[in-house]
Short mmCIF file of C-alpha atoms in Angstrom, two decimals:
data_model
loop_
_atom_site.label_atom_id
_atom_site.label_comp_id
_atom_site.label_asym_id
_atom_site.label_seq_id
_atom_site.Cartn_x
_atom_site.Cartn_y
_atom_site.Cartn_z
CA UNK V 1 159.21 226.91 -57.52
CA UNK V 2 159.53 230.71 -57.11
CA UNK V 3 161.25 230.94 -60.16
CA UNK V 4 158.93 229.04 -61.99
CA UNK V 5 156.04 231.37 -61.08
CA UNK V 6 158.35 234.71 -61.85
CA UNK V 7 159.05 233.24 -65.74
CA UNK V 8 155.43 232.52 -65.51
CA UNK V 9 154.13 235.95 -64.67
CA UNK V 10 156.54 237.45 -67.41
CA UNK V 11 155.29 235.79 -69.89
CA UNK V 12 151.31 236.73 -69.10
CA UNK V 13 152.49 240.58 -69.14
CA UNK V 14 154.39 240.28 -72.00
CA UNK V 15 151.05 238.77 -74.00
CA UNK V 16 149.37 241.20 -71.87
CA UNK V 17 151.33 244.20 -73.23
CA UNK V 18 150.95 243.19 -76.54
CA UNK V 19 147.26 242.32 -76.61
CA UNK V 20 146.68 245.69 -75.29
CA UNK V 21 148.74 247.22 -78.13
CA UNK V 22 147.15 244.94 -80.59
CA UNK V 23 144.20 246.38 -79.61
CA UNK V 24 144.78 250.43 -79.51
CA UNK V 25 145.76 249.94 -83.22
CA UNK V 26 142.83 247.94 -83.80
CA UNK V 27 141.16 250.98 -82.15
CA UNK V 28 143.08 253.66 -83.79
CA UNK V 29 141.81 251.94 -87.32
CA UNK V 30 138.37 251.10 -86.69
CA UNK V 31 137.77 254.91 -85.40
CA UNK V 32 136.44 257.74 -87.63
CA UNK V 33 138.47 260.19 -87.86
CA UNK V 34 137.86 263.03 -86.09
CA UNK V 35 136.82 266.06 -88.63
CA UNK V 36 138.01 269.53 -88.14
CA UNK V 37 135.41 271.73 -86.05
CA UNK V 38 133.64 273.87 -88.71
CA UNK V 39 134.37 278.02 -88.30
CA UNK V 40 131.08 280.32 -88.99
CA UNK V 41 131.17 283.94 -89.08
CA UNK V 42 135.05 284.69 -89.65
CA UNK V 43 137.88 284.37 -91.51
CA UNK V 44 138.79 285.22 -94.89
CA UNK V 45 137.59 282.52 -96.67
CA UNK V 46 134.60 282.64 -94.89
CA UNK V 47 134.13 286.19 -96.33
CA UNK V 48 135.12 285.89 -99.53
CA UNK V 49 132.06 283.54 -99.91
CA UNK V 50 129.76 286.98 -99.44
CA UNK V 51 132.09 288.63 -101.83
CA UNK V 52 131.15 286.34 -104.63
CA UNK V 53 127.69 286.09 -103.28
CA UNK V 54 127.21 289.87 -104.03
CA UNK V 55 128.51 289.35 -107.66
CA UNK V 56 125.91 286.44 -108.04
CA UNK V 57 123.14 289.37 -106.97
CA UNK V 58 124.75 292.06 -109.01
CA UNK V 59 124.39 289.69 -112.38
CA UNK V 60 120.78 288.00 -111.12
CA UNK V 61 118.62 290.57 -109.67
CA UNK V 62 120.90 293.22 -110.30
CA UNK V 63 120.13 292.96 -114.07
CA UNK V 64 116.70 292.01 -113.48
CA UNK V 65 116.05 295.53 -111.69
CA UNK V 66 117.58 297.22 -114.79
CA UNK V 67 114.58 295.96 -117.14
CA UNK V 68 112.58 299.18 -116.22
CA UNK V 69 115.14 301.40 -118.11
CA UNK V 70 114.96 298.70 -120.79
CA UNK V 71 111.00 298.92 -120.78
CA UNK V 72 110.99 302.34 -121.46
CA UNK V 73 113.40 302.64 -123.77
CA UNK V 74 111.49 300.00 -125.69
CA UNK V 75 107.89 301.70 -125.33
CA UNK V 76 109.89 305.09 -127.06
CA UNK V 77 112.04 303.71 -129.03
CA UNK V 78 112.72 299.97 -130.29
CA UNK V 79 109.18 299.06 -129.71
CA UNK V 80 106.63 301.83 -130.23
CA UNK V 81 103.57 301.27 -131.16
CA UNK V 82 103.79 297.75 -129.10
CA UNK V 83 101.63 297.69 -125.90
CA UNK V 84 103.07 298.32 -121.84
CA UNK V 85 101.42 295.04 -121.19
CA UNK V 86 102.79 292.95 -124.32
CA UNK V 87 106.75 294.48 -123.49
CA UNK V 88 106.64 293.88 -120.08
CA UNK V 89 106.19 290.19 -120.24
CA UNK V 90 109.87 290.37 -121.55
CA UNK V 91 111.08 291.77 -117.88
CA UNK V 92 108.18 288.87 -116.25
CA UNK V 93 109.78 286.29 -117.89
CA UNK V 94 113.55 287.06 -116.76
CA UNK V 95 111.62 287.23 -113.35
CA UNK V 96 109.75 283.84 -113.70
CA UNK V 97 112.68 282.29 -114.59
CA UNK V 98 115.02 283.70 -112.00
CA UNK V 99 112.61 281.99 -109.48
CA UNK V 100 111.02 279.23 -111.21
CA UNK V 101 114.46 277.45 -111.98
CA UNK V 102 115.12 277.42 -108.24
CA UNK V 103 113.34 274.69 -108.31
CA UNK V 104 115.83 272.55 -110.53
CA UNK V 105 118.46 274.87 -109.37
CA UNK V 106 118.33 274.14 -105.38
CA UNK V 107 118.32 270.54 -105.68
CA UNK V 108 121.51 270.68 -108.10
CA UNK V 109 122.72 272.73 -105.72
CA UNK V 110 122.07 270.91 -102.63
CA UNK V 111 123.50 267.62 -104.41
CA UNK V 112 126.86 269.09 -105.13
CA UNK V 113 126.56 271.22 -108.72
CA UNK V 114 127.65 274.84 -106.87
CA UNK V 115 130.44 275.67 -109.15
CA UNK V 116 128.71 274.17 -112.26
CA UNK V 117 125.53 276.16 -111.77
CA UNK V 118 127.47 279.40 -111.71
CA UNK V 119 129.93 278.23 -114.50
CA UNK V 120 126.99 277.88 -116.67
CA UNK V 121 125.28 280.72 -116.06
CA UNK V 122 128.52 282.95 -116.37
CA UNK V 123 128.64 282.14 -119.90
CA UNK V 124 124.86 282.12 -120.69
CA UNK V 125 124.25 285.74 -119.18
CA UNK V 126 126.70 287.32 -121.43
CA UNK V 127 125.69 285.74 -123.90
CA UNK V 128 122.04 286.61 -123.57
CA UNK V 129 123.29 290.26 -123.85
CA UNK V 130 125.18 289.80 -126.57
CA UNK V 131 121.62 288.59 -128.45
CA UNK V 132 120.01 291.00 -127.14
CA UNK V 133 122.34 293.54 -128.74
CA UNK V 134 121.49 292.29 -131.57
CA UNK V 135 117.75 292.14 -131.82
CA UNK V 136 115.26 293.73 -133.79
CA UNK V 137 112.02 292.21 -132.98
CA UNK V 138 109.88 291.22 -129.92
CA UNK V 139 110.69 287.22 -130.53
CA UNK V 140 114.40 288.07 -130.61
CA UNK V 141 114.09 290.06 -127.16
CA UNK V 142 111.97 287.17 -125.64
CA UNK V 143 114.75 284.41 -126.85
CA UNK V 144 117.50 286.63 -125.80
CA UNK V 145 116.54 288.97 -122.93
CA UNK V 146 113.63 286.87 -121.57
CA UNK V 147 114.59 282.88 -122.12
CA UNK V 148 118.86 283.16 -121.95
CA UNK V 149 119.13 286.25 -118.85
CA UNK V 150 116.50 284.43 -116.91
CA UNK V 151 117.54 280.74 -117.02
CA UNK V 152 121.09 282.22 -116.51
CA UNK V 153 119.57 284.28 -113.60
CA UNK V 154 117.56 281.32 -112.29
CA UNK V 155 121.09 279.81 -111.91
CA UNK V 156 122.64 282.17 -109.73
CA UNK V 157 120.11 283.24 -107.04
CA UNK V 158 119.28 279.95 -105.18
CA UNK V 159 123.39 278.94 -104.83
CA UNK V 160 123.55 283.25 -103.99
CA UNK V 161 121.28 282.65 -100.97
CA UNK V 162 122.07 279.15 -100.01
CA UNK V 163 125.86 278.70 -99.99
CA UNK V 164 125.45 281.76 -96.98
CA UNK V 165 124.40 279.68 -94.30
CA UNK V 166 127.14 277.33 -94.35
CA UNK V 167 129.94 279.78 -93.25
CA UNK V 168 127.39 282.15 -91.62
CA UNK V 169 125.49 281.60 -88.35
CA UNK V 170 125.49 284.76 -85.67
CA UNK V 171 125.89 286.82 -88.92
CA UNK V 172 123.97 285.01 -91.41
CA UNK V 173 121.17 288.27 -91.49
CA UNK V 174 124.47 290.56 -92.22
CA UNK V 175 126.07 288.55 -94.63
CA UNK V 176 122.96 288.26 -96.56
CA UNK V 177 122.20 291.98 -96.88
CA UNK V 178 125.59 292.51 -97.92
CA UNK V 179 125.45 290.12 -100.58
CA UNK V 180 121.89 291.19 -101.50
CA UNK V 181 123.01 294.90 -102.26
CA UNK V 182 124.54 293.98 -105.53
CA UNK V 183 121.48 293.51 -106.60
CA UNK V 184 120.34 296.83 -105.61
CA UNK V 185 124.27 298.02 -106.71
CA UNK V 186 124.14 296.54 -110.22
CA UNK V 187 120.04 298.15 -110.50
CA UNK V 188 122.10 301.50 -110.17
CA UNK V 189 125.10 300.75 -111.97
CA UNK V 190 123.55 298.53 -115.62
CA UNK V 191 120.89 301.63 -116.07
CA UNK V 192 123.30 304.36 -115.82
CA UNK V 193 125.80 302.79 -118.20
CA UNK V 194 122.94 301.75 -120.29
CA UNK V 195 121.61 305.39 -120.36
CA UNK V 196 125.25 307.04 -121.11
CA UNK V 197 126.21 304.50 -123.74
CA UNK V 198 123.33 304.48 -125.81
CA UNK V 199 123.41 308.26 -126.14
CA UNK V 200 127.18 307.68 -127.28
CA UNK V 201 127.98 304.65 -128.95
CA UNK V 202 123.89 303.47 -129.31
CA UNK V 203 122.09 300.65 -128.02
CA UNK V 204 123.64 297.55 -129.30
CA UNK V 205 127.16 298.97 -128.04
CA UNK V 206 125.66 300.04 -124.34
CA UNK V 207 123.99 296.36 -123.74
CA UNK V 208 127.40 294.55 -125.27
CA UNK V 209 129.41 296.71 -122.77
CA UNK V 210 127.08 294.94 -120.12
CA UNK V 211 127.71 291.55 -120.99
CA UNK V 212 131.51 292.63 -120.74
CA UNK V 213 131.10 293.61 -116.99
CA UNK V 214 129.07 290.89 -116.30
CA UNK V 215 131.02 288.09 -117.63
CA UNK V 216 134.49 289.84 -115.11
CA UNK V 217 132.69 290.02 -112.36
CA UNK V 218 131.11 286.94 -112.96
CA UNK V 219 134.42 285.61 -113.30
CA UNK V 220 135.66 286.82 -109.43
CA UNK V 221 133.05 285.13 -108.17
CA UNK V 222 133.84 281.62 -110.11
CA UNK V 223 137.66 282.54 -108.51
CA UNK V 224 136.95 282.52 -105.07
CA UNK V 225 133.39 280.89 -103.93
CA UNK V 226 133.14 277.08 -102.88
CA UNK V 227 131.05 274.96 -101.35
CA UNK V 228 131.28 273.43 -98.13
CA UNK V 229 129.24 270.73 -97.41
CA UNK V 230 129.45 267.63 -100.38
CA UNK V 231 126.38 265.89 -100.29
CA UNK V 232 125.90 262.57 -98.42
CA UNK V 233 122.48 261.53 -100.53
CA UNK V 234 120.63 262.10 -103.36
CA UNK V 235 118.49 265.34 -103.15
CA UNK V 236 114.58 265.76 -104.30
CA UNK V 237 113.84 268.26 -106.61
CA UNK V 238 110.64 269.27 -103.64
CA UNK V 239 110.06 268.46 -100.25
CA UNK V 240 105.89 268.11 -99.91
CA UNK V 241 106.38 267.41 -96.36
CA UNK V 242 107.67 271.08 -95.77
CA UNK V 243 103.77 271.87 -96.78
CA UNK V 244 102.58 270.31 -93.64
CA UNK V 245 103.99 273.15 -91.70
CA UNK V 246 100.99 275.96 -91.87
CA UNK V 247 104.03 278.46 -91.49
CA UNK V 248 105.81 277.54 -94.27
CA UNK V 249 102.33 277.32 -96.39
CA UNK V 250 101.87 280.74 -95.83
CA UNK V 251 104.86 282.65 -96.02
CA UNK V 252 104.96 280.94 -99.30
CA UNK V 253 101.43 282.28 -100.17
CA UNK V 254 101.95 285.67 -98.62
CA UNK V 255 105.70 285.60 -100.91
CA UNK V 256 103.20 284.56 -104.33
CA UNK V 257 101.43 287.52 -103.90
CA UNK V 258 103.65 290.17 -102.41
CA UNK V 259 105.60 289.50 -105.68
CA UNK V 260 102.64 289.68 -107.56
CA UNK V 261 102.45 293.73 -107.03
CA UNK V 262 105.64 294.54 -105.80
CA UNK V 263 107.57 295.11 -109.30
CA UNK V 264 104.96 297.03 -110.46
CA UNK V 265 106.06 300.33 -108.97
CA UNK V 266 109.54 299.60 -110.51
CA UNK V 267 108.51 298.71 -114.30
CA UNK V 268 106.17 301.50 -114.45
CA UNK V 269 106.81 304.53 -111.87
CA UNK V 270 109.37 306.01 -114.52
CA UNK V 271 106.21 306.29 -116.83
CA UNK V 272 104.13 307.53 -114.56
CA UNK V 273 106.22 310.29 -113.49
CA UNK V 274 107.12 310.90 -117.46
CA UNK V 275 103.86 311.01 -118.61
CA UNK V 276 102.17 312.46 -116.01
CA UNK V 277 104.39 315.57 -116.81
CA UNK V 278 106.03 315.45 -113.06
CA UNK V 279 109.69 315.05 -114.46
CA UNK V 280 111.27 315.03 -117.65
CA UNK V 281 112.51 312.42 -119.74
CA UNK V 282 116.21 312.60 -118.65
CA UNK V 283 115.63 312.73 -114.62
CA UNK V 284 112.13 310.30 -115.16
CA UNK V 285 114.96 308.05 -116.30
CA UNK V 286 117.14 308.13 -113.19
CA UNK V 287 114.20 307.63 -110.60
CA UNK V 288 114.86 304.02 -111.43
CA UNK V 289 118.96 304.16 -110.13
CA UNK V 290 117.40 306.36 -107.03
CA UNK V 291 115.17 303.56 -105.79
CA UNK V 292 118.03 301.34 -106.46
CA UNK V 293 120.37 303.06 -104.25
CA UNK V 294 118.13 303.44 -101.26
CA UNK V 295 117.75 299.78 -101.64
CA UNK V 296 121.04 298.76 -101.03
CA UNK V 297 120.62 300.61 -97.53
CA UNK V 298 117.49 298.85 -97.67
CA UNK V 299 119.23 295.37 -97.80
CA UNK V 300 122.03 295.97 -95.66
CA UNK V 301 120.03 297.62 -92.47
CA UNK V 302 116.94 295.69 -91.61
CA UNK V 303 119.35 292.07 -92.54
CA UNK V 304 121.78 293.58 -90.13
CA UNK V 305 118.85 293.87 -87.14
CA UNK V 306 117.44 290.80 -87.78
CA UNK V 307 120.30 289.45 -86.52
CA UNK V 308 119.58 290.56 -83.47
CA UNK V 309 115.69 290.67 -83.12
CA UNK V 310 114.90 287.97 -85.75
CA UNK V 311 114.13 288.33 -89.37
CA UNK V 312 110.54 287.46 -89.72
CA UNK V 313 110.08 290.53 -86.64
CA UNK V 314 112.17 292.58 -89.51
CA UNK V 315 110.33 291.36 -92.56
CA UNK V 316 106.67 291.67 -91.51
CA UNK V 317 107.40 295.84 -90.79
CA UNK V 318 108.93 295.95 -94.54
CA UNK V 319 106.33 294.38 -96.29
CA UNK V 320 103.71 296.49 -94.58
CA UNK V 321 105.29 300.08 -95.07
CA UNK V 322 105.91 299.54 -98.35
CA UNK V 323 102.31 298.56 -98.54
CA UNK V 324 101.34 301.95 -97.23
CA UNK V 325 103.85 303.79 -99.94
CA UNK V 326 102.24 302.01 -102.72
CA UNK V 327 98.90 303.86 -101.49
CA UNK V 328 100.91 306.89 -101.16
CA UNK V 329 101.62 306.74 -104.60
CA UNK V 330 98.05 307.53 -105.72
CA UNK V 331 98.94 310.83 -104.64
CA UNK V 332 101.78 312.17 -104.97
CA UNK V 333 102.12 314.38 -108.30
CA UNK V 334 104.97 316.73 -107.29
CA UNK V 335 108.89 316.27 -107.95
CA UNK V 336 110.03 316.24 -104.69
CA UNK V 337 107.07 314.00 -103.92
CA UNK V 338 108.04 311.32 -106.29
CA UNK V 339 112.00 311.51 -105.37
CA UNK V 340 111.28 310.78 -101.65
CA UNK V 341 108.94 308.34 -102.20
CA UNK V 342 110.93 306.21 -105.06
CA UNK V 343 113.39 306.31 -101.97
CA UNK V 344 111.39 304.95 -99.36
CA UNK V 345 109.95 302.51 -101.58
CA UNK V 346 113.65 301.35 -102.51
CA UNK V 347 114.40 301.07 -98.84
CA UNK V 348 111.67 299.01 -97.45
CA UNK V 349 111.19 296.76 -100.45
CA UNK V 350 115.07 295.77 -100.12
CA UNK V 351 113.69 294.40 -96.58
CA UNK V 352 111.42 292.57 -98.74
CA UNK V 353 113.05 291.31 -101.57
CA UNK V 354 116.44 290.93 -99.13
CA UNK V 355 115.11 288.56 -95.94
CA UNK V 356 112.99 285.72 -97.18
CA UNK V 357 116.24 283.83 -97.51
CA UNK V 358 117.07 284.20 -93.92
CA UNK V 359 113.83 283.67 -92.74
CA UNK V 360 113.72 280.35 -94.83
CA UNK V 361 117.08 279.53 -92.92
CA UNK V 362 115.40 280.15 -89.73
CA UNK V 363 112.59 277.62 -90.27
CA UNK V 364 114.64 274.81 -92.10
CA UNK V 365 115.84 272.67 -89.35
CA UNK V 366 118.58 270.77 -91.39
CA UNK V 367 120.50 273.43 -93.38
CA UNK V 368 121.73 270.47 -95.92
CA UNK V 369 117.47 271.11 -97.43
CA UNK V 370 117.39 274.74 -97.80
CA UNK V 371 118.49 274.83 -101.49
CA UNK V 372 115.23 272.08 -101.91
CA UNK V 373 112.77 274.73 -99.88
CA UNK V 374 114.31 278.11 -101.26
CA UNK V 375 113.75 276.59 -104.83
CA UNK V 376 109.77 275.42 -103.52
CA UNK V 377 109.39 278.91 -102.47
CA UNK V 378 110.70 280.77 -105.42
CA UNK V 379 108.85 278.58 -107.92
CA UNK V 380 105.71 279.57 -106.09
CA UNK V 381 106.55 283.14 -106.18
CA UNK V 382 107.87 283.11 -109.40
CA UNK V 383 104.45 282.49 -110.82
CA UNK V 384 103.10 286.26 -109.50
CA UNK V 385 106.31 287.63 -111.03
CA UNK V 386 105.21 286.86 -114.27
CA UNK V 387 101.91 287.17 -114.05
CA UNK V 388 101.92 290.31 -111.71
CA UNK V 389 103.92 293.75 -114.25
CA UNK V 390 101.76 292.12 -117.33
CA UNK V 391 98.25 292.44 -115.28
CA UNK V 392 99.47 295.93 -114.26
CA UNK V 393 100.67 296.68 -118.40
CA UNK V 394 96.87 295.48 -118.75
CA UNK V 395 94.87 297.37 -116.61
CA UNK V 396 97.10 300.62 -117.88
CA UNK V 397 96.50 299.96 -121.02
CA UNK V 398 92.59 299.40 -121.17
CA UNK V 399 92.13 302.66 -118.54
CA UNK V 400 94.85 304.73 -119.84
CA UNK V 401 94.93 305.76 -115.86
CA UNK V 402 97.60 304.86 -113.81
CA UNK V 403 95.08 304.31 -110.97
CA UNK V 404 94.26 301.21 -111.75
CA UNK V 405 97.84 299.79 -111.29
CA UNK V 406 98.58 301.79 -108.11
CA UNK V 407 95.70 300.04 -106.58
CA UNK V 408 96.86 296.58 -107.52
CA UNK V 409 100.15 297.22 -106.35
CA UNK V 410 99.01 298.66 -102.97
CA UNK V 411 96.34 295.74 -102.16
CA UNK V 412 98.52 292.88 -103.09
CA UNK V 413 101.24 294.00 -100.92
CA UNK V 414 98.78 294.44 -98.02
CA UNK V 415 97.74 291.31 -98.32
CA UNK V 416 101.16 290.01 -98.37
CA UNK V 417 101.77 291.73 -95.15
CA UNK V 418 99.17 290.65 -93.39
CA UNK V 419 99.89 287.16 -94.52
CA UNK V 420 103.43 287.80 -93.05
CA UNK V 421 101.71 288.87 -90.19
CA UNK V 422 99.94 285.73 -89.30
CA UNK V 423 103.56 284.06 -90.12
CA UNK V 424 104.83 285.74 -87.46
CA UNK V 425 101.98 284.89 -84.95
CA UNK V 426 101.86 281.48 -85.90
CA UNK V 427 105.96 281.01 -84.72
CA UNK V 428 105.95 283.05 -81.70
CA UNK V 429 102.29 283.85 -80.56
CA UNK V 430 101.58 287.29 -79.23
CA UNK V 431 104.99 287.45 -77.34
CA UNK V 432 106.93 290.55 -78.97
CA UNK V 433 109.96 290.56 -77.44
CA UNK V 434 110.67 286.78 -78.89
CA UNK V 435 113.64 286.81 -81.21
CA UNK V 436 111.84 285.04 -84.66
#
């Protein structure tokens, strides 16, 4: 009898044993598997991605900020006798586009198309120069310059700006300024070799040798940049809900028409200090690479603080100082007084142009719909870009006073920064030591 019970107790662990090992396979199976814990803020790879991110800015707004040496070589040279106001809507629509395609561009991007965005644009950039090289006529520049550099353009920013926050967190603000100096970089470096090539080899040859160093650094950037996250669903090309959010509704407003005066001192202070007789021709032409240098400071700095304090607390003293330089500029009419303030204005407006991305990261809770909100946002403010240098080319050509345009600048940028203001409020009340 006791032996019958022993084979009998065997045999219920043995099926015991193997149940249970039945069962942590079944386990082991039916279990996700457990996904490697994501790394921000370090690492190689994780740097590279700002690397190519600063080519995307060098080739985007880096060659967008080099349309005032264009503007005024076209007003002397290729295009005299055409008006400010009919040339500059050339340099409004690279601008429109840049933005306005960020709202096909941020979807595409937030569904997957990173390295096809960027593929695409690396060949339609160069190409746009090449054109352009070529042209003879205002159509031609509008096709070439206008249509080709800003759809290619519009390609580039949103992925620029977006494809930062997934490898950045503690040092998103930082990596962003970085990468947003080679826009300020490439507004020093495309004028400069524009200028020096066109007085030796002429104009077609200068723009050509452009479209040569964009389409290699363009290619770097293609080399090492990929994205992180593959999408899980099918993205909307807007997000109206994000409109429900009175924050979000007016730093989108306050964006529209801080744009809408804020290029204005770059498309037209080289005239102004030309014709006004303050500098000559050959330094008028270099205030432009002077307000692009200070910028990159002026990207790099206040991104690297808002790290630290918050970047709407960083963006809202930007916008407002450079609103007081743009009344500043009514009177200055010395050389030293238009050096110093092209600097200051290239500082603080790289705060400006530099940390709406982060703030946008800051109040989009799921980072997987920031390329959907950047794109809503720079379609809005994409609008005063084109509208904005054109109404300025207007009002200087029916006054024949640079007055006029000074005043638009200074007042729309107010606005804009009291609009930022209110932003700021709306987020973190009238607590100033809050981090927003």
């Amino acid at each position: 009898m006791g032996s019958l019970n022993l084979d009998i107790e065997r045999e219920v662990l043995a099926n015991t044993s193997v149940t249970c090992k039945e069962n942590d396979i079944s386990n082991i199976l039916d279990s996700p598997k457990e996904e490697p814990e994501l790394i921000f803020d370090t690492g190689l790879q994780t740097w590279l991605q700002a690397l190519g991110s600063f080519f995307l800015f060098f080739n985007s707004w880096g060659i967008i900020n080099t349309w005032g040496a264009y503007q005024t070589y076209y007003e002397r040279e290729l295009l005299s006798g055409t008006s400010s106001s009919t040339i500059a809507w050339i340099g409004s629509l690279q601008s429109f586009l840049l933005m306005m395609v960020g709202v096909i561009t941020g979807p595409m991007f937030d569904a997957g198309y990173f390295r096809p965005l960027i593929i695409f644009a690396t060949f339609l950039m160069p190409f746009g120069l090449m054109m352009t090289s070529l042209a003879t006529q205002y159509w031609q520049l509008i096709l070439s310059q206008g249509l080709c550099m800003g759809l290619a353009a519009g390609c580039l920013f949103v992925p620029s700006v977006a494809i930062l926050p997934q490898y950045f967190r503690r040092k998103r603000g930082l990596a962003n300024g970085l990468a947003a100096s080679g826009s300020s970089i490439g507004g020093v470096v495309y004028p400069i070799m524009l200028d020096q090539l066109e007085k030796k080899v002429g104009f077609p040859w200068a723009t050509r040798a452009l479209g040569f160093v964009c389409f290699g650094t363009m290619c770097i950037a293609i080399s090492i940049m990929r994205s992180r996250f593959q999408p899980e669903e099918k993205r909307k090309l807007y997000q109206l809900s994000a409109f429900k959010d009175p924050a979000f509704t007016i730093f989108a407003i306050a964006m529209f028409i801080g744009f809408l005066g804020l290029y204005n001192f770059l498309f037209y202070v080289q005239s102004y200090a030309i014709d006004t007789g303050i500098v000559d021709a050959n330094l008028g032409f270099y205030l432009l690479s002077m307000l692009n240098a200070a910028s990159t400071f002026g990207r790099i700095a206040p991104n690297f603080l808002a790290d630290h304090v918050g970047p709407l607390n960083m963006l809202t003293p930007a916008v407002s100082i450079t609103a007081i330089l743009a009344f500043v500029w009514i009177r200055v009419h010395t050389l030293p007084g238009i050096i110093i303030l092209t600097v200051l204005y290239g500082f603080f407006s790289g705060g400006f142009v530099s940390l709406p991305p982060v703030v946008m990261a800051s109040m989009t809770s799921d980072v997987r719909n920031l390329g959907t909100r950047l794109g809503m946002v720079f379609a809005i403010t994409s609008i005063g870009l084109l509208i904005g240098t054109p109404i300025g080319g207007a009002i200087l050509s029916n006054t024949n006073q640079f007055l006029g345009v000074q005043l638009f600048t200074a007042c729309c940028l107010t606005a804009a920064a009291v609009l930022m203001t209110s932003v700021r409020l709306l987020r973190s009340g009238l607590k100033f030591h809050v981090k927003a």
